[in-house]
C-alpha cells in the first residue's frame, strides 16, 4: 500500500506552491490541483481493491517511523478506504463542475478546495483524538473559505454562520479531548478504548463533549438552520462536497469513536438522528428552493444513518456487518444521489445564465432534454429508496431488523418520514418533468457529465448489491433490463418499440409458463396479456412517443414478476418496481403532474404498510411468501392492498390517475394493473384463512368496504361529464364488487371474484380502448360534445355498447 503521508505531503506542497504556479496561468494551477485530487482517488481505489480482494488486511502507518503512543497513527481498512474513495470522487467531480468559477475566482478558492478535501481525508484516516481535532479544524477553516470563494453575497452570510457553528463544535471537541486524555492518559483512540479510566462517570461526561462536537458538525435538529443556508446559497459544487464528502467523513469519525460510547451516548445519537430525520423532512416539504429542499433532505439522511449505528449498539440489530450493509448502503445511496442532484441543479443554473440562483426556479427556467430528465429521475428515485437502487435494499434490511426486535415506533417514524421525503422529492421531479409551457430546452452540455456518471453508478451499484445478496431470479430483473434496453432505442419509431415490447412480454411468458400454477396462470393472462395488448394499441397514434414503451414494458413485466415471486422480498421488489413504472406512466400524461403525485404518494404509503406486514408475517425475508404464522400482519397487508385497489377512503388518487394518464395507459391501469392487487388480496386471504383474527368480523368489515366502494364508485360516476373520469369511477365500483365477493370466503365467493376480475379486464379494457379512439377523433373528453357518433364511428359504438352491457351484468 502507498503510505497516505505522501498524499498529505503532496496536497500541502501543492497548496503552498499554487500561488507561484498561478503566475504561469490559471490552467496550470487547475491542472496541478486536479492532478493531486486524481492521485487521492487513484490511491484510494487501490486501497479498496487490495482490501476487498484479500491481498492484505488493514494497515497502520505511523509518523517518523514510530508506533503509538509515540506517533500519530493513520489506519487504512475497508471503512477508511471506502470513505477515501467517496471523498475523493465527490471532490474531483465537484471540482470539475466548478472549473469556470475556479478559473474566475482568486487562487485561494483552489487552495481552500484542496485543503478541505485533505482535511476530510485526515478525519477518516487518523486514529489520534487530537489529530482528529486538527483535521476537523483544517477542513472547517478551508470550508469557510470555500463557501464564499466566488463572492456570492448569500454565501458570505451563510459562511459566517457556518464559521460560528464550527467554532462551537471545535471548543466542545477540544474540551472533550483534554478530559479524555486526563482520565485515560492516551490520545491514541485504540489505546484510549482499552484504558481503565474510560469507564468512569467523569470520562463519560468527557466523551459526551466529543460526541456533542461531532453532532453539531452533523447538523442535527433543531440546530441546523445555519447548514441549510449554506446548502442554499453556496456554489452547488460546494454544497455537493458538504452533503457528500464532508458528511461521509464526519459519520466515519462518529463510527470511529463508537467503542468509547455507552448506552447514554447511543441514546442521544439515536434520538437526535431520528428527530432530525423526521423534522428535516417535514421542513423540506415546505421549501420552494430546490437546493434548500435538498439541504433538508441531506440533513435528514445523515440523521438516519447516524441513528442506525446507534440503534444497533442499543438493540443489537445485527452488529458490524449490519451497520456496514444498512448504514453503509444508505450512505452510499445518499452520497451518489445527493451529490448528483446538487451538481445537476448547478448545471441547470449555469444553463439559465444565473450566477446567484438558489434553485427556486428550476421549473421556470426551461424544459429539460430527455437525457437530462432521465438523469434527474434516476438520482431522485434512488434518493427516496425505490428499486433497484442501494437505498431500497438497505431500507428493507433496516425495517426487517426493527421488526425482528419489535421496534414498532421506530418503524412508524422512519417510514412516515420517508414518505414525506418521497413526496417532496418526487413533487420536484414532477415539476422538472413538466417544465414551463412553451419554454426552450435547456442545454446543460458538459455539466450533465458528472450527474450522469453518478446516476450510472447508482444503477450499477444497486443492481450488483441486489443480485449478490437479495434477488437472484433473472426474471425478476427483466422489468429493469427491458426498460434500459428500450430507453436506449427510445428515438426509434413507436411501432418498432412496440414490437420489441411484445417480444419482451412473449419471452417472459414463455420462460415463466412452466413455473406458474393455475391461479397465477389465470392472472398472467390479464397482467401480461393486458400489457401486451395496450402496448400494441399505443402504435395507433404514431410517432416515437418517447418514454411510453420503455415504461409500459417495465410495468407489464413487473406485473409478471409479482406472479413469479416466491419470497416476501421478491414480491415487494416486483411490487415497488410496478409502482414506480406506473407512476412514471401517469406522470407522462399531459396534465399528469398533480395526479401522478397523488398516485405515488398513496402508492408508497400502501407499499410501506405492505412491507411491514410481509416482514412481520409468515415467510418474512427469504422464506415462502405465504404460510402459517402470526395473524395480525394480515391487517397491514390488506390495508396496503386496499390502497392499491382504490377502496373507498383511500381512493383519492384513482380518478385523477386514470383520467390524466395517456389514453392507452388509462386502460392499462384499470384493466390490467389493478388485477395485481386482486391477485395479492386473493393470495393473502387464502394464506391467512385458517388463522384470521376474529374471522367473522374481519371478513364482514372487508365486505362492507367492498360494498361501499362499489356503491360510491357508481354514484360518483353518474355526476361526471368527463368520459375518462366516468370510466375511472366505474372501475373503482367494479373493483368494489371483487372485494365484496372475496369477503364471502367460500367457493361461490371465490368463483364470483375471479369471474368479475376477468370480466372487468376484458370489457373495461375494451371500453377504454374504444373511448380512446373517440377522444382522438373528436378532440374532447366531454360526453355532451360526443353526440351523433353512431354513424361516423359504428364499430366504436358497438364496442362501447357491448362493453357496457357486459359490465352491467
Coordinates of C-alpha atoms in Angstrom, one line a residue, residues 531-744:
X531 CA -49.8 -5.1 -21.0
X532 CA -49.1 -6.6 -24.5
X533 CA -52.5 -5.5 -25.7
X534 CA -52.1 -1.9 -24.7
X535 CA -48.6 -1.7 -25.9
X536 CA -49.9 -2.8 -29.4
X537 CA -52.7 -0.3 -29.2
X538 CA -50.2 2.5 -28.5
X539 CA -48.9 2.2 -32.1
X540 CA -52.1 3.8 -33.3
X541 CA -51.0 7.4 -32.5
X542 CA -47.7 7.1 -34.4
X543 CA -44.5 8.9 -33.7
X544 CA -41.7 8.0 -31.3
X545 CA -43.8 8.7 -28.1
X546 CA -40.6 8.8 -26.1
X547 CA -40.7 7.1 -22.7
X548 CA -44.1 5.3 -23.2
X549 CA -42.9 1.9 -24.4
X550 CA -40.0 1.5 -22.0
X551 CA -42.2 2.3 -19.0
X552 CA -45.1 0.3 -20.3
X553 CA -42.9 -2.7 -20.8
X554 CA -41.4 -2.2 -17.3
X555 CA -44.8 -2.1 -15.7
X556 CA -46.1 -5.1 -17.7
X557 CA -43.1 -7.3 -16.8
X558 CA -43.2 -6.2 -13.2
X559 CA -46.7 -7.5 -13.1
X560 CA -45.4 -10.8 -14.3
X561 CA -42.7 -10.6 -11.7
X562 CA -45.4 -10.2 -9.0
X563 CA -46.7 -13.6 -10.1
X564 CA -43.2 -15.2 -10.1
X565 CA -42.2 -14.0 -6.6
X566 CA -41.5 -16.8 -4.1
X567 CA -40.4 -14.7 -1.1
X568 CA -41.5 -11.6 0.7
X569 CA -38.6 -9.6 -0.6
X570 CA -39.1 -10.8 -4.2
X571 CA -42.8 -9.9 -4.1
X572 CA -42.0 -6.4 -2.6
X573 CA -39.3 -5.8 -5.1
X574 CA -41.7 -6.6 -8.0
X575 CA -44.4 -4.6 -6.3
X576 CA -42.3 -1.4 -5.9
X577 CA -41.0 -1.7 -9.5
X578 CA -44.6 -1.9 -10.7
X579 CA -45.5 1.2 -8.5
X580 CA -42.5 3.1 -9.9
X581 CA -43.2 2.3 -13.6
X582 CA -46.9 3.0 -13.3
X583 CA -46.3 6.4 -11.6
X584 CA -44.0 7.4 -14.4
X585 CA -46.7 6.4 -16.9
X586 CA -49.2 8.6 -15.1
X587 CA -46.7 11.5 -15.0
X588 CA -46.3 11.3 -18.8
X589 CA -49.9 12.5 -19.2
X590 CA -50.4 16.0 -20.5
X591 CA -51.8 17.1 -17.1
X592 CA -50.4 14.2 -15.1
X593 CA -48.2 16.2 -12.6
X594 CA -50.8 16.5 -9.8
X595 CA -52.4 13.2 -10.5
X596 CA -49.0 11.5 -10.6
X597 CA -48.0 13.0 -7.2
X598 CA -51.2 11.7 -5.6
X599 CA -50.7 8.3 -7.2
X600 CA -47.2 7.8 -6.0
X601 CA -47.9 9.2 -2.5
X602 CA -50.7 6.8 -1.9
X603 CA -48.9 4.0 -3.7
X604 CA -45.8 4.3 -1.4
X605 CA -48.0 4.6 1.7
X606 CA -49.7 1.4 0.8
X607 CA -46.4 -0.2 -0.1
X608 CA -44.9 0.6 3.3
X609 CA -47.9 -1.0 5.0
X610 CA -47.4 -4.0 2.8
X611 CA -43.7 -4.2 3.6
X612 CA -44.2 -4.2 7.4
X613 CA -47.0 -6.7 7.0
X614 CA -44.8 -9.0 4.9
X615 CA -41.8 -8.7 7.3
X616 CA -43.9 -9.3 10.4
X617 CA -45.9 -12.1 8.9
X618 CA -45.2 -15.6 7.7
X619 CA -42.3 -16.2 5.2
X620 CA -40.6 -12.9 6.1
X621 CA -37.2 -12.4 4.4
X622 CA -36.2 -15.4 2.3
X623 CA -38.8 -18.0 3.2
X624 CA -42.1 -18.8 1.5
X625 CA -44.3 -15.8 0.8
X626 CA -47.4 -17.4 2.1
X627 CA -47.6 -19.8 5.0
X628 CA -48.7 -20.1 8.6
X629 CA -47.6 -17.5 11.2
X630 CA -48.8 -14.5 13.2
X631 CA -52.2 -13.3 12.2
X632 CA -52.2 -9.6 12.9
X633 CA -49.9 -8.6 9.9
X634 CA -52.9 -9.6 7.8
X635 CA -54.5 -6.3 8.6
X636 CA -51.4 -4.3 7.4
X637 CA -51.1 -6.3 4.2
X638 CA -54.8 -6.0 3.4
X639 CA -54.7 -2.2 4.2
X640 CA -51.8 -1.8 1.8
X641 CA -53.6 -3.7 -0.9
X642 CA -56.8 -1.8 -0.5
X643 CA -54.8 1.4 -1.1
X644 CA -53.6 0.0 -4.3
X645 CA -57.0 -1.1 -5.3
X646 CA -58.5 2.3 -4.7
X647 CA -61.0 1.3 -2.0
X648 CA -63.3 3.9 -0.6
X649 CA -61.4 6.3 1.7
X650 CA -58.1 5.7 0.0
X651 CA -59.3 6.2 -3.5
X652 CA -58.2 9.8 -3.8
X653 CA -55.5 9.0 -6.3
X654 CA -57.7 6.8 -8.6
X655 CA -59.8 9.2 -10.7
X656 CA -57.0 11.6 -11.4
X657 CA -54.5 8.9 -12.3
X658 CA -56.9 7.1 -14.6
X659 CA -58.2 10.3 -16.3
X660 CA -55.0 12.2 -16.7
X661 CA -52.7 9.4 -18.0
X662 CA -52.3 8.8 -21.7
X663 CA -55.4 7.1 -23.2
X664 CA -53.7 3.7 -23.5
X665 CA -52.2 3.9 -20.1
X666 CA -55.6 4.7 -18.5
X667 CA -56.9 1.4 -19.9
X668 CA -53.8 -0.5 -18.8
X669 CA -54.1 0.9 -15.2
X670 CA -57.8 0.0 -15.0
X671 CA -57.9 -3.3 -16.8
X672 CA -54.6 -4.9 -16.1
X673 CA -52.6 -3.3 -13.3
X674 CA -55.5 -3.3 -10.8
X675 CA -55.6 -7.1 -11.1
X676 CA -52.2 -7.3 -9.4
X677 CA -53.9 -6.1 -6.2
X678 CA -56.7 -8.5 -6.7
X679 CA -54.3 -11.4 -7.1
X680 CA -52.4 -10.4 -3.9
X681 CA -55.6 -10.0 -2.0
X682 CA -56.8 -13.4 -3.0
X683 CA -53.5 -14.9 -2.0
X684 CA -53.3 -13.3 1.4
X685 CA -56.9 -14.2 2.3
X686 CA -56.2 -17.8 1.3
X687 CA -53.0 -17.9 3.2
X688 CA -54.5 -16.5 6.4
X689 CA -57.9 -18.2 6.1
X690 CA -57.2 -20.7 8.9
X691 CA -55.7 -18.1 11.3
X692 CA -57.7 -15.0 10.7
X693 CA -58.2 -12.9 13.9
X694 CA -62.0 -12.7 14.5
X695 CA -62.7 -14.1 11.1
X696 CA -66.4 -13.3 11.0
X697 CA -65.9 -9.6 11.9
X698 CA -62.8 -9.3 9.8
X699 CA -64.4 -10.6 6.6
X700 CA -67.6 -8.7 7.3
X701 CA -65.6 -5.4 7.5
X702 CA -63.8 -6.2 4.3
X703 CA -67.1 -7.0 2.6
X704 CA -68.6 -3.7 3.8
X705 CA -65.5 -1.8 2.4
X706 CA -66.0 -3.5 -0.9
X707 CA -69.7 -2.7 -1.0
X708 CA -69.2 0.9 -0.1
X709 CA -66.5 1.1 -2.8
X710 CA -68.9 -0.3 -5.3
X711 CA -71.8 2.0 -4.4
X712 CA -69.9 5.2 -4.1
X713 CA -67.8 4.5 -7.2
X714 CA -71.0 4.1 -9.2
X715 CA -72.6 7.2 -7.6
X716 CA -69.6 9.4 -8.4
X717 CA -69.5 8.1 -12.0
X718 CA -73.1 9.4 -12.5
X719 CA -72.2 13.0 -12.0
X720 CA -69.1 13.1 -14.3
X721 CA -69.1 14.9 -17.7
X722 CA -65.5 13.8 -18.4
X723 CA -65.8 10.4 -20.1
X724 CA -62.4 9.2 -18.7
X725 CA -63.4 10.2 -15.1
X726 CA -66.7 8.4 -15.6
X727 CA -64.7 5.2 -16.5
X728 CA -62.3 5.8 -13.6
X729 CA -65.1 5.9 -11.1
X730 CA -66.8 3.0 -12.7
X731 CA -63.6 1.0 -12.4
X732 CA -63.5 1.8 -8.7
X733 CA -67.0 0.4 -8.4
X734 CA -66.2 -2.8 -10.3
X735 CA -63.2 -3.5 -8.0
X736 CA -65.5 -2.9 -5.0
X737 CA -67.6 -5.9 -6.2
X738 CA -64.5 -8.0 -6.4
X739 CA -63.5 -7.1 -2.8
X740 CA -67.1 -7.9 -1.7
X741 CA -67.0 -11.3 -3.4
X742 CA -63.7 -12.2 -1.8
X743 CA -65.0 -11.4 1.6
X744 CA -67.7 -14.1 1.2

